[in-house]
Amino acid sequence: MLLKSRYPTMELKGLISLNARMNLSEEDSQHYLYLEKGYQGELMFDQLTEKLQCDMYVINDLCLEHKGTTFQIDSIIIAQKTIYPFEIKNYQDDYIFEAGNFRKLNSKNYITNPLEQLNRSKILLRQVLQSLRVDLPIEGYVSFVNPEFTLYNAPVDEPIILPTQLKNFLKKINDTPSKLNGWHKNFADQLVAKHINFPCNKFPGYKFKDLKKGFLCPVGHSFMIMIGGNKLVCQICGFEESVVSGVLRSVKEIKLLFPHIKITTNLVYEWSGMVLSKKVIRRILMENYKANGYGRWLYFE
């Protein structure tokens, strides 16, 4: 049973928007692509865990804070007798494992060690569980999900799951007898309740007036066109939505990028590319937000 779904982080949402509305620097662009690829890899893992039919809880994208230390676990499976945290990696190309570290086969530079990331998460998770008086074994794994990933010298004594092993590994978990009770549900719910939004790194510098305006497709991340006065369509992926949905998404996008700005009819009118009338935008805002002030000082929250 899925207890917590996965969504893009606030940082990734912001970079998706900025990538479409401005020219990111090479460094910022690489960071955005890294986050996007990692998220897509996590979704690939989710597609497999969705097929689990055993009596287990699945918690995705859990960010916790314990005694001032923040840590994030990509996925957790809670079974009757074991807790399985997963560090998910969407690496591609050829890598080699040597001296306990990872590097690309054609590079001399080591990458951030996912085994160390996993061990840190396990230690901190154990401390959180102890605070909840939960004493179950923790079996953590680094899961590589990209079928185009190869790891030379892959160790057999490390908690590493290669792409070719992933389905069989999850099948093994699925076939393990598990019967959850109210105690499991209670501490699983407490874990989810402890989730915090992952700290958002500072976005690249930008100004409202310099960003490209228009309705941004939530799927294809391209700009949408209006058809018939009440429908928005993405010309890249074909995604469709009502203008009401588009306006409400635009307000969320503005709040993400400009958290201290007041939402006004004129602001949303400009942000959406001035393809909707101010009258329509004002009506949508009046129906979905609390209005404050009067006349030219009217804003919504």
Tab-separated table of C-alpha atoms in Angstrom:
chain	number	residue	atom	x	y	z
A	1	MET	CA	0.000	0.000	0.000
A	2	LEU	CA	1.296	3.423	-0.962
A	3	LEU	CA	1.342	5.821	2.004
A	4	LYS	CA	3.186	8.724	0.409
A	5	SER	CA	3.407	9.604	-3.269
A	6	ARG	CA	6.318	11.249	-5.033
A	7	TYR	CA	6.299	14.766	-6.446
A	8	PRO	CA	9.018	17.003	-7.897
A	9	THR	CA	10.884	18.975	-5.257
A	10	MET	CA	10.329	22.716	-5.012
A	11	GLU	CA	13.815	23.189	-6.423
A	12	LEU	CA	13.094	21.052	-9.468
A	13	LYS	CA	9.741	22.777	-10.027
A	14	GLY	CA	11.442	26.148	-9.944
A	15	LEU	CA	14.215	25.107	-12.316
A	16	ILE	CA	11.698	23.603	-14.753
A	17	SER	CA	9.983	26.972	-14.912
A	18	LEU	CA	13.180	29.002	-15.159
A	19	ASN	CA	14.659	26.703	-17.800
A	20	ALA	CA	11.660	27.413	-20.043
A	21	ARG	CA	11.493	31.136	-19.300
A	22	MET	CA	15.166	32.158	-19.448
A	23	ASN	CA	18.595	31.008	-20.553
A	24	LEU	CA	20.210	29.169	-17.677
A	25	SER	CA	23.972	29.210	-17.276
A	26	GLU	CA	25.772	26.012	-18.182
A	27	GLU	CA	26.258	25.197	-14.507
A	28	ASP	CA	22.599	25.798	-13.630
A	29	SER	CA	21.468	23.887	-16.704
A	30	GLN	CA	23.577	20.869	-15.729
A	31	HIS	CA	22.182	20.991	-12.207
A	32	TYR	CA	18.635	21.123	-13.545
A	33	LEU	CA	19.254	18.149	-15.854
A	34	TYR	CA	20.797	16.221	-12.949
A	35	LEU	CA	17.722	16.784	-10.783
A	36	GLU	CA	15.329	15.986	-13.630
A	37	LYS	CA	17.135	12.760	-14.499
A	38	GLY	CA	17.185	11.698	-10.867
A	39	TYR	CA	13.453	12.321	-10.563
A	40	GLN	CA	12.728	10.305	-13.716
A	41	GLY	CA	14.769	7.443	-12.269
A	42	GLU	CA	12.729	7.537	-9.089
A	43	LEU	CA	9.537	7.336	-11.136
A	44	MET	CA	10.931	4.254	-12.884
A	45	PHE	CA	11.433	2.652	-9.476
A	46	ASP	CA	7.888	3.623	-8.468
A	47	GLN	CA	6.467	1.817	-11.476
A	48	LEU	CA	7.961	-1.391	-10.092
A	49	THR	CA	6.917	-0.924	-6.468
A	50	GLU	CA	3.360	-0.181	-7.625
A	51	LYS	CA	3.175	-3.817	-8.710
A	52	LEU	CA	3.912	-5.152	-5.217
A	53	GLN	CA	0.931	-7.114	-3.942
A	54	CYS	CA	2.190	-8.160	-0.516
A	55	ASP	CA	1.111	-6.589	2.784
A	56	MET	CA	3.643	-3.756	2.923
A	57	TYR	CA	3.734	0.031	3.083
A	58	VAL	CA	5.592	2.141	0.545
A	59	ILE	CA	6.734	5.658	1.434
A	60	ASN	CA	8.295	7.700	-1.356
A	61	ASP	CA	10.522	10.744	-1.172
A	62	LEU	CA	10.724	11.071	2.608
A	63	CYS	CA	12.663	14.042	3.950
A	64	LEU	CA	13.289	14.016	7.698
A	65	GLU	CA	15.081	16.156	10.232
A	66	HIS	CA	16.621	14.705	13.366
A	67	LYS	CA	18.441	16.827	15.914
A	68	GLY	CA	19.187	19.520	13.360
A	69	THR	CA	20.325	17.132	10.618
A	70	THR	CA	18.241	16.838	7.451
A	71	PHE	CA	18.291	13.693	5.328
A	72	GLN	CA	16.244	12.309	2.462
A	73	ILE	CA	15.308	8.729	1.569
A	74	ASP	CA	14.137	8.059	-1.973
A	75	SER	CA	11.848	5.148	-1.073
A	76	ILE	CA	11.063	3.039	1.969
A	77	ILE	CA	9.282	-0.295	2.039
A	78	ILE	CA	7.944	-1.313	5.451
A	79	ALA	CA	7.337	-5.043	5.838
A	80	GLN	CA	6.284	-6.997	8.902
A	81	LYS	CA	9.796	-7.729	10.138
A	82	THR	CA	12.051	-5.451	8.066
A	83	ILE	CA	12.362	-1.875	6.861
A	84	TYR	CA	13.936	-1.392	3.419
A	85	PRO	CA	15.248	2.103	2.572
A	86	PHE	CA	16.386	2.649	-1.032
A	87	GLU	CA	18.870	5.096	-2.507
A	88	ILE	CA	17.804	5.290	-6.177
A	89	LYS	CA	20.286	6.217	-8.903
A	90	ASN	CA	19.529	6.854	-12.561
A	91	TYR	CA	23.148	6.679	-13.678
A	92	GLN	CA	23.873	5.916	-17.318
A	93	ASP	CA	26.959	4.652	-19.161
A	94	ASP	CA	29.856	2.548	-17.870
A	95	TYR	CA	31.128	2.859	-14.301
A	96	ILE	CA	33.724	0.961	-12.311
A	97	PHE	CA	33.841	0.081	-8.623
A	98	GLU	CA	37.311	0.241	-7.153
A	99	ALA	CA	38.695	0.728	-3.662
A	100	GLY	CA	35.180	1.131	-2.341
A	101	ASN	CA	34.333	4.025	-4.653
A	102	PHE	CA	32.613	4.685	-7.986
A	103	ARG	CA	33.877	6.453	-11.078
A	104	LYS	CA	33.019	6.608	-14.738
A	105	LEU	CA	35.061	4.157	-16.753
A	106	ASN	CA	36.543	6.910	-18.923
A	107	SER	CA	37.254	9.285	-16.040
A	108	LYS	CA	39.760	9.429	-13.212
A	109	ASN	CA	37.418	11.356	-10.918
A	110	TYR	CA	35.327	9.563	-8.323
A	111	ILE	CA	31.670	10.475	-7.954
A	112	THR	CA	29.736	10.950	-4.732
A	113	ASN	CA	29.590	7.488	-3.219
A	114	PRO	CA	25.947	6.303	-3.105
A	115	LEU	CA	26.882	3.630	-0.548
A	116	GLU	CA	28.010	6.354	1.836
A	117	GLN	CA	24.779	8.244	1.165
A	118	LEU	CA	22.832	5.094	2.001
A	119	ASN	CA	24.790	4.441	5.188
A	120	ARG	CA	24.220	8.004	6.394
A	121	SER	CA	20.487	7.689	5.748
A	122	LYS	CA	20.336	4.342	7.549
A	123	ILE	CA	22.082	5.713	10.641
A	124	LEU	CA	19.790	8.726	10.839
A	125	LEU	CA	16.697	6.643	10.087
A	126	ARG	CA	17.630	4.301	12.923
A	127	GLN	CA	17.789	7.260	15.289
A	128	VAL	CA	14.369	8.468	14.162
A	129	LEU	CA	12.915	4.987	14.615
A	130	GLN	CA	14.419	4.745	18.095
A	131	SER	CA	12.652	7.996	18.988
A	132	LEU	CA	9.426	6.280	17.894
A	133	ARG	CA	10.352	3.147	19.895
A	134	VAL	CA	10.566	1.061	16.755
A	135	ASP	CA	13.133	-1.719	16.735
A	136	LEU	CA	13.008	-3.424	13.356
A	137	PRO	CA	16.015	-4.435	11.234
A	138	ILE	CA	16.954	-1.987	8.487
A	139	GLU	CA	18.139	-3.423	5.162
A	140	GLY	CA	19.117	-0.585	2.862
A	141	TYR	CA	20.050	-0.824	-0.805
A	142	VAL	CA	21.443	1.334	-3.581
A	143	SER	CA	19.249	0.665	-6.590
A	144	PHE	CA	20.481	1.502	-10.086
A	145	VAL	CA	17.450	1.736	-12.361
A	146	ASN	CA	18.757	2.782	-15.786
A	147	PRO	CA	19.008	-0.222	-18.165
A	148	GLU	CA	21.958	1.482	-19.883
A	149	PHE	CA	24.018	1.432	-16.680
A	150	THR	CA	26.942	-0.977	-16.303
A	151	LEU	CA	29.095	-1.381	-13.206
A	152	TYR	CA	32.424	-3.135	-13.694
A	153	ASN	CA	33.916	-4.942	-10.701
A	154	ALA	CA	30.498	-4.874	-9.064
A	155	PRO	CA	30.970	-6.252	-5.531
A	156	VAL	CA	28.775	-9.114	-4.377
A	157	ASP	CA	29.105	-8.178	-0.699
A	158	GLU	CA	27.684	-4.652	-0.958
A	159	PRO	CA	23.970	-3.706	-0.911
A	160	ILE	CA	23.875	-2.846	-4.601
A	161	ILE	CA	21.024	-3.746	-6.943
A	162	LEU	CA	21.868	-3.536	-10.622
A	163	PRO	CA	19.214	-2.855	-13.276
A	164	THR	CA	19.132	-6.497	-14.358
A	165	GLN	CA	18.560	-7.581	-10.744
A	166	LEU	CA	15.874	-5.099	-9.764
A	167	LYS	CA	12.727	-6.959	-10.823
A	168	ASN	CA	13.845	-10.233	-9.227
A	169	PHE	CA	14.890	-8.424	-6.063
A	170	LEU	CA	11.482	-6.785	-5.648
A	171	LYS	CA	9.823	-10.100	-6.469
A	172	LYS	CA	11.790	-11.647	-3.617
A	173	ILE	CA	10.507	-8.958	-1.253
A	174	ASN	CA	6.995	-9.432	-2.607
A	175	ASP	CA	7.194	-13.187	-1.967
A	176	THR	CA	8.404	-12.741	1.624
A	177	PRO	CA	5.524	-13.403	4.060
A	178	SER	CA	4.380	-10.140	5.637
A	179	LYS	CA	1.383	-9.307	7.804
A	180	LEU	CA	1.068	-5.733	9.014
A	181	ASN	CA	-0.974	-4.606	11.996
A	182	GLY	CA	-2.028	-1.386	13.679
A	183	TRP	CA	1.408	-0.931	15.239
A	184	HIS	CA	3.036	-0.839	11.789
A	185	LYS	CA	0.425	1.625	10.529
A	186	ASN	CA	0.941	3.863	13.533
A	187	PHE	CA	4.698	4.298	13.172
A	188	ALA	CA	4.471	4.471	9.359
A	189	ASP	CA	1.985	7.333	9.708
A	190	GLN	CA	4.312	9.015	12.197
A	191	LEU	CA	7.157	8.825	9.690
A	192	VAL	CA	5.020	10.436	7.002
A	193	ALA	CA	3.873	13.108	9.467
A	194	LYS	CA	7.520	13.972	10.143
A	195	HIS	CA	8.165	14.680	6.446
A	196	ILE	CA	9.392	18.186	5.699
A	197	ASN	CA	9.783	19.925	2.366
A	198	PHE	CA	13.300	19.323	1.123
A	199	PRO	CA	15.337	22.523	1.571
A	200	CYS	CA	15.341	24.456	-1.706
A	201	ASN	CA	18.711	25.671	-2.865
A	202	LYS	CA	18.911	29.248	-4.060
A	203	PHE	CA	17.635	29.660	-7.599
A	204	PRO	CA	19.758	31.436	-10.220
A	205	GLY	CA	19.272	35.199	-10.356
A	206	TYR	CA	16.211	36.397	-12.292
A	207	LYS	CA	13.726	39.247	-12.493
A	208	PHE	CA	10.025	39.160	-13.286
A	209	LYS	CA	10.341	41.494	-16.267
A	210	ASP	CA	13.070	39.375	-17.882
A	211	LEU	CA	11.253	36.027	-17.834
A	212	LYS	CA	9.335	34.773	-20.850
A	213	LYS	CA	5.598	34.911	-20.222
A	214	GLY	CA	2.861	32.418	-21.049
A	215	PHE	CA	1.123	29.280	-19.779
A	216	LEU	CA	3.750	26.579	-19.240
A	217	CYS	CA	2.739	22.960	-19.865
A	218	PRO	CA	3.195	20.824	-16.714
A	219	VAL	CA	4.082	17.783	-18.835
A	220	GLY	CA	6.058	18.921	-21.871
A	221	HIS	CA	7.423	22.075	-20.174
A	222	SER	CA	6.661	24.039	-23.323
A	223	PHE	CA	4.342	27.009	-23.782
A	224	MET	CA	0.684	26.328	-24.445
A	225	ILE	CA	-1.768	27.958	-26.820
A	226	MET	CA	-5.408	28.803	-26.150
A	227	ILE	CA	-8.153	27.193	-28.220
A	228	GLY	CA	-11.747	28.297	-28.211
A	229	GLY	CA	-11.296	30.705	-25.341
A	230	ASN	CA	-11.624	28.042	-22.648
A	231	LYS	CA	-8.952	25.416	-23.316
A	232	LEU	CA	-5.153	25.368	-23.272
A	233	VAL	CA	-3.183	22.900	-25.403
A	234	CYS	CA	0.522	22.053	-25.490
A	235	GLN	CA	1.762	21.814	-29.064
A	236	ILE	CA	4.653	19.580	-27.994
A	237	CYS	CA	2.974	16.795	-26.011
A	238	GLY	CA	-0.729	17.438	-26.645
A	239	PHE	CA	-1.592	17.988	-22.979
A	240	GLU	CA	-4.908	19.823	-22.521
A	241	GLU	CA	-6.444	21.679	-19.604
A	242	SER	CA	-9.054	24.324	-18.868
A	243	VAL	CA	-8.099	27.968	-18.579
A	244	VAL	CA	-9.167	27.811	-14.918
A	245	SER	CA	-6.607	25.077	-14.243
A	246	GLY	CA	-3.983	27.001	-16.207
A	247	VAL	CA	-4.539	30.196	-14.236
A	248	LEU	CA	-4.389	28.387	-10.898
A	249	ARG	CA	-1.149	26.649	-11.894
A	250	SER	CA	0.286	29.991	-12.984
A	251	VAL	CA	-0.479	31.482	-9.582
A	252	LYS	CA	1.364	28.601	-7.887
A	253	GLU	CA	4.305	29.131	-10.230
A	254	ILE	CA	4.437	32.855	-9.421
A	255	LYS	CA	4.300	32.118	-5.686
A	256	LEU	CA	7.149	29.628	-6.043
A	257	LEU	CA	9.445	32.004	-7.913
A	258	PHE	CA	8.328	35.202	-6.192
A	259	PRO	CA	7.143	34.173	-2.708
A	260	HIS	CA	6.854	37.758	-1.431
A	261	ILE	CA	4.966	39.267	-4.353
A	262	LYS	CA	1.241	40.061	-4.080
A	263	ILE	CA	-1.007	38.205	-6.495
A	264	THR	CA	-3.047	40.687	-8.538
A	265	THR	CA	-5.157	40.449	-11.665
A	266	ASN	CA	-2.656	42.499	-13.653
A	267	LEU	CA	0.243	40.354	-12.454
A	268	VAL	CA	-1.394	37.074	-13.517
A	269	TYR	CA	-2.558	38.692	-16.758
A	270	GLU	CA	1.026	39.593	-17.647
A	271	TRP	CA	2.514	36.291	-16.419
A	272	SER	CA	0.112	34.237	-18.540
A	273	GLY	CA	1.099	36.070	-21.697
A	274	MET	CA	-1.924	38.389	-21.891
A	275	VAL	CA	-3.955	35.817	-23.847
A	276	LEU	CA	-6.858	35.863	-21.383
A	277	SER	CA	-8.925	38.905	-20.554
A	278	LYS	CA	-8.409	40.538	-17.181
A	279	LYS	CA	-12.109	40.011	-16.509
A	280	VAL	CA	-11.765	36.221	-16.824
A	281	ILE	CA	-8.624	36.160	-14.700
A	282	ARG	CA	-10.237	38.286	-11.986
A	283	ARG	CA	-13.261	35.983	-11.902
A	284	ILE	CA	-11.061	32.889	-11.512
A	285	LEU	CA	-9.049	34.540	-8.736
A	286	MET	CA	-12.202	35.703	-6.935
A	287	GLU	CA	-13.619	32.164	-7.000
A	288	ASN	CA	-10.458	30.445	-5.743
A	289	TYR	CA	-8.635	32.890	-3.462
A	290	LYS	CA	-9.411	35.307	-0.680
A	291	ALA	CA	-9.615	38.880	-1.935
A	292	ASN	CA	-8.041	41.692	0.068
A	293	GLY	CA	-8.195	45.427	-0.492
A	294	TYR	CA	-10.250	47.392	-3.003
A	295	GLY	CA	-9.895	48.810	-6.493
A	296	ARG	CA	-6.316	49.185	-7.676
A	297	TRP	CA	-5.081	47.799	-4.342
A	298	LEU	CA	-7.012	44.519	-4.690
A	299	TYR	CA	-4.861	41.387	-4.258
A	300	PHE	CA	-5.457	37.702	-3.559
A	301	GLU	CA	-4.078	35.173	-1.090
